[in-house]
Amino acid sequence: MSALLELQSLSVAIGKVALLDGIALTVERGQILGLVGESGSGKSLTAMAAMGLLPLIGGRVTAGAVRFDGQDMAAMTEVQRRRLRGGRIGFVTQNPMTALDPVQRIGAQVDVVSRLHLGLSRDEARARTLDLLTQLRIPEAETVAEAWPHQLSGGMKQRIVIAMALAGDPDLIIADEPTTALDVTVQAQIIHILGHLVRDRGVSLLLITHDMSVVAQVCDRVAVLYAGRVAEEGPVGPIFAAPAHPYTAALIGCIPQAGMAKGSLTGIPGAVPSAMTFPEGCRFHPRCPRASQACRASPPPILSRGEGRVACHHPEVSA
Amino acid sequence: MTAPLIRIEALGKRFQSGGGLFARPRAMMAVRDVTLSVGKGEVLGVVGESGCGKSTLARLVLRLIEPTSGRVTFDGTEITALSPPALRRMRRRMAMVFQDPYSSLDPRYTLADVLAEPFRVQNEPLPANRVEAMLAAVGLPAALAGNHPHQLSGGQRQRVGIARALALRPDFVVLDEPTASLDVSIQAQIIALLADLRDRLGLSYLFISHDLGLVRYFCDRIVVMYLGAVVEVLPDTATAPRHPYTQALMESNFAPDPARRRAIEPLSGEIPSPFALPPGCAFAARCPRASDLCRRQPPALDGDATHPVACFHPL
C-alpha cells in the first residue's frame, strides 16, 4: 500500500523567489510526523503545498509532486481537491482565535463540516458534533455547542478547531503550530488529546512545530527543515539520541532543561536567512560550527542514516 | 541575603472594566497582596500563565501604573510615594525590556535615535561614541546605528531593546517575557547575553516568563503566581515544588528526549474568570488534591519560611 501523504522532491516558488527546494517527506498511515524548524524555514508553506492551497498565496509547484493516497494532487480538479480538504484532510491552525467565525454559534460551525463532507442531516450532524466535543473532553458539550466563540477560552477554542478537523472523518490531520498560542498547561492538554486521537482512530498527523520537546513527546518520525530544505529526517529515537545534522543538534540544545549548568545554553549564532539571500552551498554553513570549504561551495549530499537520512557534508558519526 | 534592592509589600491592583451604556462595570484584582524582594545582583523569576498578573506586577514595580494598595521600595526610597519629578530622577536607575520587540521600538526612529532617547528624557547630554558602545555591548555592529527597526530581525530588535534599557546604566531591570516572541535558537542567544550583562554590570533582574523550564535555567529564586496571587516561592532552582500548581507547570514542560516521554495527566478544567473568583483557593477547581477546606477558605502564603507555599495540602 502506498503512503498516505508523499511529497516527492517538491520545490515551490512565489513569483521568482524559490522557497522550497526538493522537499521529500512521507506520512504513513496512523503515524505522526513532526515537521520542525525556526520561523522562516518553510514549515507552513510545506503544509499549504500539501493541501494544494498554494494558489491562495500566489505560490506554485516548480518541480516534484504531492501525492495523497497515491493520487497526484496536481492532476486533480479543484473540486476534487476541495472535497479532500475538510473531508479526508483535516486542518488545525495555529491561532484558534481567528479560525472560528465570531458571529456563528460553535455547534453550527462544527455541524457544517459533516453535513458538507459526509452528507449528514441536521440532526445527525449535531449528534456527531456533540459526540466529538465529548471525546475532546469538553464538559457540557450541549451548552458549549450553543455558545459563541468569544465566550470560550483559548484552549477550549483550539479543541473546537480540532473537532472541526475531525468532523469530516479525515485520514490525515495537518496541524500547524496547534499549541503555540496557548498556555503551557493547556498546551500539554492539547498535545495529549491530539496524540490519543491519532492512536485511537488510526488517523495520520503532520504536526508542524518549532518545539523539539513537543516532537519528542508525541511524534514517530521527525523532519527538520532549514531554509527550504530538509536537513535531517528519520525516526525520533535515533535522531534525538544522536542527531547527525549539526542544526538538529543545535535545535535540541536550545531547550532549557532542569539541571542544565548555567551558561550552557548558547543558542545558534545568526538567524535564518531570507529566501532572497539563501547562501551558496549548504544553507546552514554561515551558522554551523563544522562548516568547511566544501560546505560553502556545494550543496550537501543526502546520506542515508539507519531508517532516516541527513543532508550534510560532515554529519556526526553515530556510535 | 544582603539588603534587598527592591522591596514589594502587600501590593495590589484592581482593574475595572465595562461600564458602557448597557454593561454594568465589573472589577477584578489583577494583583492581590503580593510581597516580595529582589536582592542586589539577584535574578528573581516570576512565572505563571496568561492572566496570572505577572505583567501587571512588572508595571507596578516600576510604577508605570499606580497600585491600588501596598508599596514598593527601591534601595530604601518608597517609590510609590514619590512626586513625579522625583520619580523621573529615580527611574534612571531602573529599566524595562518589553516582550514584543516589534511594537516596543518606534518604526520611524533609527537605532541611534532609539538609544539616545533615554538621555533626552533625562535631560542629559549623550556622551560621544555612546551609541556605538551600547550596540557593541549587546553584540550588534556599530554600522547598524543608522538603520530602522524594520531592517532588523526579531533577535536583533530585542538586543536593541536591551541596549536601550541599559543606556543610563540602571541597577535594576524588569524583563517582561523578553524572549516569548523569538525562536528558541534566538531565545538562547538573548538569555546568554542577559546573563553576561548581569555579571559584567552587576545588574539585578525581575524576570517574568510563562516558561518554568527557562526560569529554572536562568533565575536564582522563583515566584509562582496564579490568578493574581503568589502561590509559592522556590528558594533555588533545585528545590522540588510543594504547590500542586507548580508541580503541574513542571509536568507540562516536555523534555526533548523521546526516551523520557511523559504519561501526561493534564490538568482538567479551566482557569476561573478573574472577575468571579471562587471563595476558597483559586486553584481548587483544577487541583487533584483539593478538599472541602480548599473550596471554602483561601490558603495563606506562609511568608516566614524560606520556601513559602500557599496550600492546605502541599506536596
XYZ file of C-alpha atoms in Angstrom:
634
model
C 0.000 0.000 0.000
C 1.289 3.474 -0.816
C 1.970 6.087 1.839
C -0.926 8.337 2.806
C 0.860 11.600 2.029
C 4.001 11.843 -0.001
C 5.910 14.953 -1.004
C 8.205 13.920 -3.852
C 11.174 16.267 -4.261
C 8.782 19.172 -4.025
C 10.003 22.637 -4.983
C 7.816 25.696 -4.528
C 8.212 29.316 -5.593
C 6.272 32.506 -5.086
C 6.919 34.799 -8.030
C 10.583 34.461 -8.890
C 11.643 33.519 -5.367
C 12.342 29.814 -4.849
C 11.259 28.961 -1.283
C 11.184 25.178 -1.001
C 13.860 23.102 -2.641
C 13.376 19.378 -3.189
C 11.317 18.585 -0.067
C 10.849 14.816 0.252
C 8.562 13.657 3.074
C 6.302 10.709 3.731
C 3.469 10.368 6.221
C 2.454 6.734 6.688
C -0.999 5.674 7.819
C -1.539 6.036 11.572
C 1.756 7.826 12.001
C 2.727 11.199 13.494
C 5.362 13.108 11.561
C 6.782 16.215 13.217
C 7.961 18.986 10.915
C 10.282 21.347 12.801
C 12.417 24.368 12.115
C 12.767 28.030 13.039
C 10.455 30.746 11.689
C 11.146 31.264 8.016
C 12.309 27.713 7.385
C 9.269 26.883 5.213
C 7.140 24.752 7.549
C 3.802 26.442 6.943
C 4.468 26.712 3.205
C 5.036 22.955 3.135
C 1.640 22.482 4.803
C -0.037 24.783 2.278
C 1.571 22.817 -0.559
C 0.435 19.514 0.953
C -3.167 20.738 0.897
C -2.954 22.160 -2.612
C -3.539 25.668 -1.270
C -0.524 27.376 -2.862
C -2.616 29.430 -5.345
C -4.198 31.206 -2.344
C -0.867 32.833 -1.550
C 0.331 33.166 -5.136
C 2.653 30.169 -4.930
C 3.223 27.356 -7.398
C 4.943 23.994 -7.568
C 8.044 24.289 -9.756
C 9.198 20.671 -9.518
C 8.162 17.417 -7.895
C 4.686 16.360 -6.763
C 2.327 15.937 -3.825
C 0.591 12.558 -3.716
C -2.299 11.870 -1.362
C -3.244 8.203 -1.075
C -1.333 7.503 -4.273
C -3.009 10.238 -6.304
C -1.190 13.237 -7.731
C -2.839 16.354 -6.282
C -1.836 18.408 -9.326
C -3.786 16.034 -11.595
C -6.999 16.518 -9.606
C -9.626 19.102 -10.431
C -10.118 21.957 -7.970
C -13.482 20.417 -7.000
C -11.782 17.127 -6.105
C -9.157 18.930 -4.056
C -11.808 20.931 -2.253
C -13.602 17.710 -1.361
C -10.366 16.339 0.148
C -9.796 19.398 2.322
C -12.118 19.272 5.315
C -13.014 15.709 4.332
C -10.102 13.287 4.162
C -7.617 16.020 5.158
C -8.405 17.992 8.311
C -6.558 21.173 9.214
C -5.811 22.730 12.601
C -4.456 26.265 12.501
C -2.068 27.998 14.829
C -4.425 30.635 16.104
C -7.806 29.375 17.321
C -8.851 32.979 17.968
C -9.100 33.708 14.237
C -10.041 30.229 12.990
C -13.625 30.450 14.222
C -16.362 32.657 12.806
C -17.212 35.143 15.592
C -20.860 35.521 14.511
C -21.801 31.832 14.343
C -22.525 29.577 17.292
C -19.935 26.883 17.982
C -22.191 23.926 17.169
C -23.222 25.292 13.772
C -19.568 25.735 12.757
C -18.754 22.112 13.547
C -22.026 20.717 12.119
C -21.434 22.209 8.698
C -18.301 20.100 8.156
C -20.056 16.728 8.468
C -23.145 17.944 6.605
C -20.970 19.061 3.708
C -18.463 16.218 3.618
C -20.426 13.257 4.963
C -23.874 14.334 3.742
C -25.412 14.026 7.214
C -28.785 15.506 8.084
C -29.046 18.417 10.507
C -29.828 16.140 13.463
C -27.211 13.532 12.584
C -24.603 16.253 12.224
C -25.441 17.734 15.628
C -25.292 14.303 17.269
C -21.883 13.779 15.693
C -20.713 17.214 16.857
C -21.767 16.555 20.452
C -20.045 13.177 20.353
C -16.813 14.771 19.093
C -16.897 17.539 21.701
C -17.363 14.941 24.426
C -14.442 12.896 23.106
C -12.329 16.047 23.244
C -13.154 16.226 26.954
C -15.263 19.351 26.628
C -17.565 19.482 29.644
C -21.256 20.208 28.992
C -20.973 19.749 25.233
C -24.577 20.805 24.613
C -24.085 24.150 26.346
C -20.814 24.745 24.521
C -22.451 23.979 21.151
C -24.865 26.834 21.786
C -22.100 29.238 22.868
C -20.373 31.917 20.782
C -16.609 31.775 20.187
C -15.881 34.821 22.364
C -17.348 33.012 25.369
C -14.697 30.282 25.248
C -11.088 30.246 26.443
C -8.195 29.758 24.009
C -7.692 26.103 24.917
C -11.398 25.429 24.510
C -11.442 27.140 21.106
C -8.488 25.071 19.953
C -10.422 21.927 20.904
C -13.340 23.190 18.796
C -10.963 23.682 15.850
C -9.732 20.111 16.353
C -13.355 18.930 16.442
C -13.928 20.685 13.098
C -10.866 18.960 11.652
C -12.209 15.583 12.842
C -15.814 16.144 11.789
C -15.213 15.186 8.164
C -13.759 11.820 9.264
C -10.243 12.553 7.960
C -7.414 10.136 7.243
C -4.859 12.897 7.745
C -4.759 15.923 10.029
C -2.336 18.717 9.319
C -1.787 20.802 12.464
C 0.242 23.999 12.050
C 1.678 25.036 15.435
C -1.541 23.997 17.201
C -0.318 24.914 20.675
C 1.902 27.934 20.111
C -0.789 30.448 21.089
C -1.726 28.563 24.267
C -0.535 28.476 27.861
C 1.799 25.662 28.876
C -0.667 23.627 30.933
C -3.227 23.941 28.119
C -0.569 23.046 25.553
C 0.062 19.813 27.441
C -3.685 19.048 27.337
C -3.969 19.651 23.582
C -0.856 17.607 22.742
C -2.222 14.813 24.906
C -5.597 14.937 23.124
C -4.059 15.035 19.624
C -1.731 12.137 20.404
C -4.554 9.975 21.727
C -6.903 10.711 18.827
C -4.317 9.620 16.339
C -3.574 6.395 18.183
C -7.239 5.549 18.838
C -8.616 6.346 15.394
C -5.640 5.416 13.247
C -5.543 8.902 11.765
C -2.214 10.259 10.493
C -0.898 13.565 11.771
C 1.512 16.034 10.221
C 2.456 18.157 13.234
C 4.208 21.410 12.438
C 6.036 22.938 15.388
C 9.129 24.888 16.342
C 9.410 22.968 19.598
C 11.666 19.910 19.658
C 10.308 18.860 23.050
C 6.780 18.558 21.608
C 8.206 16.398 18.811
C 9.987 14.196 21.335
C 6.789 13.825 23.325
C 4.395 12.620 20.586
C 5.949 12.069 17.149
C 7.035 8.814 15.480
C 9.249 10.499 12.913
C 10.671 13.977 12.566
C 11.754 16.078 9.592
C 13.979 19.068 10.344
C 13.576 21.884 7.855
C 16.126 24.632 7.333
C 15.833 27.448 4.788
C 13.538 25.489 2.480
C 15.422 22.181 2.538
C 15.174 19.047 4.674
C 18.296 18.895 6.855
C 17.547 15.582 8.541
C 14.670 13.115 8.642
C 14.021 9.842 10.420
C 12.508 8.056 13.441
C 12.609 10.184 16.625
C 14.509 7.665 18.778
C 17.828 7.652 16.893
C 17.610 11.325 15.891
C 17.211 12.604 19.448
C 19.747 10.111 20.792
C 22.384 11.026 18.193
C 21.459 13.832 15.802
C 23.590 13.603 12.657
C 22.995 17.145 11.397
C 24.589 19.984 13.397
C 21.368 22.003 13.022
C 19.274 19.242 14.616
C 21.740 19.008 17.485
C 21.668 22.795 17.941
C 17.858 22.931 17.970
C 17.723 20.280 20.693
C 20.483 22.063 22.621
C 18.491 25.329 22.695
C 15.864 23.938 25.058
C 16.464 24.873 28.682
C 16.191 21.844 30.935
C 16.244 21.203 34.645
C 19.724 20.523 35.911
C 21.447 22.245 32.987
C 24.538 24.171 34.087
C 24.160 27.961 33.850
C 25.902 29.262 30.767
C 25.490 26.026 28.828
C 22.658 27.439 26.742
C 24.242 29.387 23.898
C 21.743 29.267 21.047
C 22.556 29.234 17.351
C 24.515 32.272 16.174
C 22.961 34.442 13.456
C 19.475 33.968 12.059
C 17.610 32.062 9.331
C 18.428 33.784 6.003
C 15.593 35.228 3.955
C 14.726 33.453 0.707
C 16.282 36.295 -1.297
C 19.658 35.708 0.308
C 19.979 31.946 0.675
C 23.728 31.287 0.839
C 25.522 29.112 -1.735
C 26.391 25.530 -0.843
C 24.850 24.263 2.377
C 22.387 26.934 3.511
C 23.283 26.370 7.163
C 27.033 26.910 6.722
C 27.203 30.545 7.990
C 25.819 29.392 11.370
C 27.490 25.989 11.515
C 30.417 25.157 13.799
C 31.589 22.395 11.426
C 31.435 24.369 8.160
C 34.315 23.761 5.742
C 35.214 24.876 2.224
C 33.049 22.092 0.798
C 30.003 23.395 2.725
C 30.470 26.872 1.269
C 30.944 25.546 -2.279
C 28.351 22.859 -2.902
C 25.002 21.683 -1.543
C 25.409 18.758 0.830
C 24.881 15.162 -0.311
C 21.866 13.323 1.056
C 23.157 10.359 3.023
C 21.043 7.571 4.413
C 21.209 7.016 8.151
C 19.527 3.897 9.502
C 15.878 4.404 8.620
C 16.402 8.109 8.000
C 18.609 10.464 6.038
C 20.744 13.551 6.561
C 21.867 16.306 4.198
C 25.323 17.271 5.454
C 28.962 17.280 4.303
C 30.157 16.460 7.815
C 27.451 14.527 9.669
C 28.073 13.428 13.237
C 29.264 9.845 13.170
C 26.822 7.827 15.230
C 28.132 5.270 17.662
C 20.822 37.537 51.714
C 22.144 41.106 51.509
C 19.751 44.045 51.928
C 17.160 43.846 49.177
C 17.310 46.346 46.341
C 13.574 46.141 45.733
C 11.008 45.511 48.418
C 7.395 44.940 47.430
C 4.871 44.977 50.278
C 1.229 43.891 50.121
C 0.941 45.205 46.589
C -2.484 45.120 44.945
C -4.011 46.328 41.711
C -7.707 46.453 40.928
C -8.954 46.972 37.390
C -12.459 47.983 36.456
C -13.881 47.080 33.088
C -17.059 47.549 31.125
C -19.373 50.214 32.419
C -20.694 51.021 28.958
C -24.213 52.046 28.030
C -25.675 48.615 28.740
C -22.900 46.863 30.622
C -22.518 47.008 34.343
C -18.900 47.760 35.378
C -17.003 44.738 36.674
C -13.944 44.772 38.883
C -11.084 42.298 39.180
C -7.926 42.125 41.248
C -5.074 41.628 38.748
C -2.549 41.506 41.592
C -3.555 40.512 45.118
C -1.452 41.159 48.192
C 1.972 40.409 46.716
C 5.008 40.703 48.974
C 8.469 40.071 47.520
C 12.008 41.326 47.474
C 14.825 41.319 44.940
C 18.366 41.261 46.304
C 21.324 43.099 44.775
C 22.657 41.040 41.882
C 19.786 38.606 42.114
C 17.683 37.251 39.254
C 14.170 36.768 40.591
C 11.896 34.820 38.272
C 8.125 35.286 38.198
C 6.293 32.505 36.403
C 2.636 31.875 35.643
C 0.122 31.526 32.834
C -1.752 34.278 30.993
C -3.912 36.297 33.330
C -1.914 35.486 36.450
C -0.928 39.142 36.901
C 2.773 38.836 36.150
C 2.906 41.688 33.612
C 0.767 43.892 35.851
C 3.236 43.176 38.645
C 6.120 44.213 36.362
C 4.433 47.524 35.596
C 3.583 48.154 39.256
C 7.156 47.595 40.369
C 8.378 50.387 38.080
C 5.243 52.417 38.878
C 4.275 52.578 35.219
C 0.774 52.060 36.612
C -0.417 53.111 40.063
C -1.069 50.431 42.674
C -4.449 50.218 44.411
C -2.773 49.211 47.667
C 0.642 48.412 49.102
C 4.039 49.924 48.363
C 7.297 49.445 46.506
C 10.637 50.497 47.973
C 13.713 50.854 45.777
C 17.070 50.999 47.543
C 15.470 52.498 50.662
C 13.204 55.017 48.872
C 9.490 54.376 48.693
C 8.821 54.958 45.001
C 5.073 54.603 45.377
C 5.194 57.878 47.404
C 7.492 59.931 45.144
C 6.389 63.085 43.320
C 6.503 62.852 39.507
C 9.822 64.769 39.130
C 11.469 62.711 41.865
C 10.112 59.523 40.301
C 11.583 60.513 36.950
C 15.028 61.007 38.533
C 14.704 57.667 40.265
C 13.675 55.947 37.031
C 17.141 56.307 35.553
C 18.196 53.560 37.946
C 15.523 51.147 36.722
C 14.555 49.966 33.266
C 12.337 47.563 31.434
C 12.687 45.253 28.449
C 9.365 44.535 26.771
C 8.010 41.309 25.341
C 7.448 42.356 21.758
C 10.481 43.885 20.036
C 8.248 44.670 17.046
C 5.928 47.100 18.815
C 8.255 48.448 21.505
C 10.564 50.273 19.067
C 9.324 53.342 17.180
C 9.411 52.408 13.466
C 10.386 55.978 12.476
C 13.448 56.089 14.739
C 16.886 54.956 13.691
C 18.699 52.788 16.233
C 20.789 55.835 17.176
C 17.549 57.741 17.940
C 16.198 54.825 19.978
C 19.345 54.674 22.097
C 19.592 58.455 22.532
C 16.015 58.782 23.770
C 16.653 57.833 27.426
C 19.243 60.640 27.610
C 16.760 63.091 26.093
C 14.091 62.072 28.607
C 16.502 62.613 31.500
C 17.847 65.893 30.027
C 21.357 64.569 29.901
C 23.952 65.041 27.175
C 24.653 61.931 25.138
C 28.319 61.021 25.649
C 30.402 60.722 22.472
C 30.553 57.224 20.969
C 27.981 56.031 23.476
C 25.579 54.682 20.834
C 28.321 52.578 19.266
C 29.425 51.344 22.689
C 25.864 50.352 23.598
C 25.405 48.470 20.336
C 28.713 46.681 20.890
C 27.680 45.738 24.434
C 24.687 43.819 23.093
C 26.624 42.256 20.212
C 25.436 44.447 17.349
C 27.792 46.068 14.811
C 28.105 49.874 15.090
C 27.271 50.106 11.388
C 23.612 49.405 12.254
C 23.228 52.735 14.113
C 21.597 54.451 11.122
C 19.167 51.584 10.419
C 15.481 51.472 11.239
C 13.898 48.647 13.283
C 12.194 47.075 10.257
C 15.611 46.305 8.789
C 16.457 44.054 11.743
C 15.495 40.509 12.676
C 13.466 39.827 15.831
C 16.568 38.828 17.796
C 18.459 41.944 16.731
C 15.489 44.119 17.707
C 15.390 42.581 21.163
C 19.116 43.349 21.502
C 18.275 46.986 20.745
C 15.530 46.855 23.390
C 18.107 45.597 25.906
C 20.643 48.260 24.883
C 18.010 50.954 25.385
C 17.133 49.592 28.833
C 20.810 49.688 29.820
C 21.523 53.125 28.301
C 21.539 55.013 31.601
C 23.382 52.253 33.461
C 20.485 51.176 35.701
C 20.823 48.917 38.744
C 17.599 47.051 38.187
C 15.898 45.780 35.031
C 12.447 44.269 34.664
C 12.418 41.723 31.835
C 8.829 41.083 30.773
C 8.864 37.884 28.669
C 11.853 39.187 26.689
C 12.103 36.022 24.577
C 8.465 34.942 24.228
C 8.169 36.138 20.636
C 11.525 34.741 19.497
C 12.627 31.360 18.117
C 14.238 29.010 20.645
C 17.632 29.391 18.950
C 17.422 33.182 19.332
C 15.944 32.896 22.835
C 19.063 31.047 23.930
C 21.282 33.808 22.447
C 19.346 36.526 24.289
C 19.423 34.643 27.613
C 23.186 34.182 27.275
C 23.532 37.927 26.603
C 21.396 38.834 29.648
C 23.439 36.537 31.888
C 26.677 38.057 30.606
C 25.413 41.634 31.137
C 24.334 40.849 34.670
C 27.784 39.521 35.515
C 29.599 42.428 33.880
C 27.368 45.269 35.127
C 26.194 43.827 38.463
C 22.528 44.117 37.496
C 19.504 42.765 39.350
C 16.654 41.367 37.281
C 12.982 40.703 37.748
C 12.446 38.097 35.031
C 8.833 37.473 34.008
C 8.031 34.353 31.980
C 5.429 31.695 31.324
C 8.149 29.085 30.792
C 9.134 27.351 34.015
C 11.933 25.472 32.243
C 13.531 28.735 31.159
C 13.051 30.346 34.574
C 14.614 27.338 36.296
C 17.607 27.644 33.998
C 18.124 31.395 34.373
C 16.880 32.551 37.793
C 18.143 32.340 41.388
C 14.731 32.281 43.092
C 11.326 31.633 41.532
C 7.957 33.152 42.372
C 4.940 31.234 41.060
C 1.740 33.230 40.518
C -1.788 32.039 39.896
C -4.689 34.418 39.284
C -3.033 37.461 40.804
C -1.558 35.890 43.918
C 1.771 34.297 44.800
C 1.230 30.573 45.433
C 4.830 29.510 46.009
C 8.379 30.886 46.213
C 11.074 28.374 45.306
C 14.269 29.351 47.195
C 16.521 27.965 44.425
C 16.251 26.081 41.169
C 16.894 22.620 42.575
C 14.185 22.569 45.258
C 11.197 20.390 44.432
C 7.861 22.206 44.225
C 5.353 21.875 47.060
C 2.335 23.547 45.463
C 0.285 21.278 43.165
C 0.079 24.095 40.593
C 3.872 24.449 40.407
C 4.053 20.686 40.052
C 1.545 20.830 37.164
C 3.546 23.592 35.464
C 6.654 21.486 35.748
C 4.952 18.447 34.271
C 3.656 20.487 31.350
C 7.252 21.016 30.266
C 8.312 18.177 27.997
C 11.915 17.038 27.802
C 13.443 16.970 24.308
C 14.021 13.250 24.633
C 11.634 10.570 23.328
C 13.047 8.139 25.889
C 11.577 10.340 28.634
C 8.025 10.650 27.302
C 5.567 11.569 29.973
C 2.326 9.885 30.635
C 0.648 13.290 30.699
C -2.067 13.634 33.269
C -3.127 17.029 32.045
C -4.854 19.442 34.363
C -8.563 19.224 33.886
C -10.728 22.290 33.983
C -10.135 25.861 33.040
C -8.667 28.861 34.795
C -11.576 30.582 36.580
C -12.547 34.057 35.429
C -10.687 36.685 37.458
C -13.995 38.591 37.613
C -15.629 35.751 39.543
C -13.010 34.169 41.778
C -14.131 31.239 43.911
C -14.270 31.871 47.681
C -11.535 29.363 48.540
C -8.240 28.540 46.835
C -8.272 29.867 43.232
C -6.656 26.635 42.024
C -9.086 24.273 43.807
C -11.248 23.587 40.728
C -8.257 22.166 38.816
C -6.363 20.656 41.728
C -6.135 16.889 42.231
C -5.623 17.341 45.993
C -8.448 19.805 46.653
C -10.611 19.214 49.721
C -13.696 20.956 51.112
C -11.449 23.253 53.103
C -9.745 24.424 49.874
C -13.100 25.292 48.328
C -14.224 27.229 51.432
C -11.228 29.219 52.553
C -8.279 30.752 50.707
C -4.921 29.401 51.913
C -2.425 31.999 53.173
C 1.157 32.191 51.966
C 3.421 31.311 54.848
C 5.755 34.278 54.468
C 8.355 33.423 57.126
C 9.584 30.136 55.772
C 12.451 30.069 53.278
C 10.133 28.164 50.992
C 6.687 29.760 51.342
C 3.716 27.985 49.830
C 0.008 28.858 49.859
C -1.620 25.460 50.106
C -3.561 23.452 52.686
C -2.267 20.160 51.289
C 1.257 20.792 49.975
C 3.306 18.021 48.372
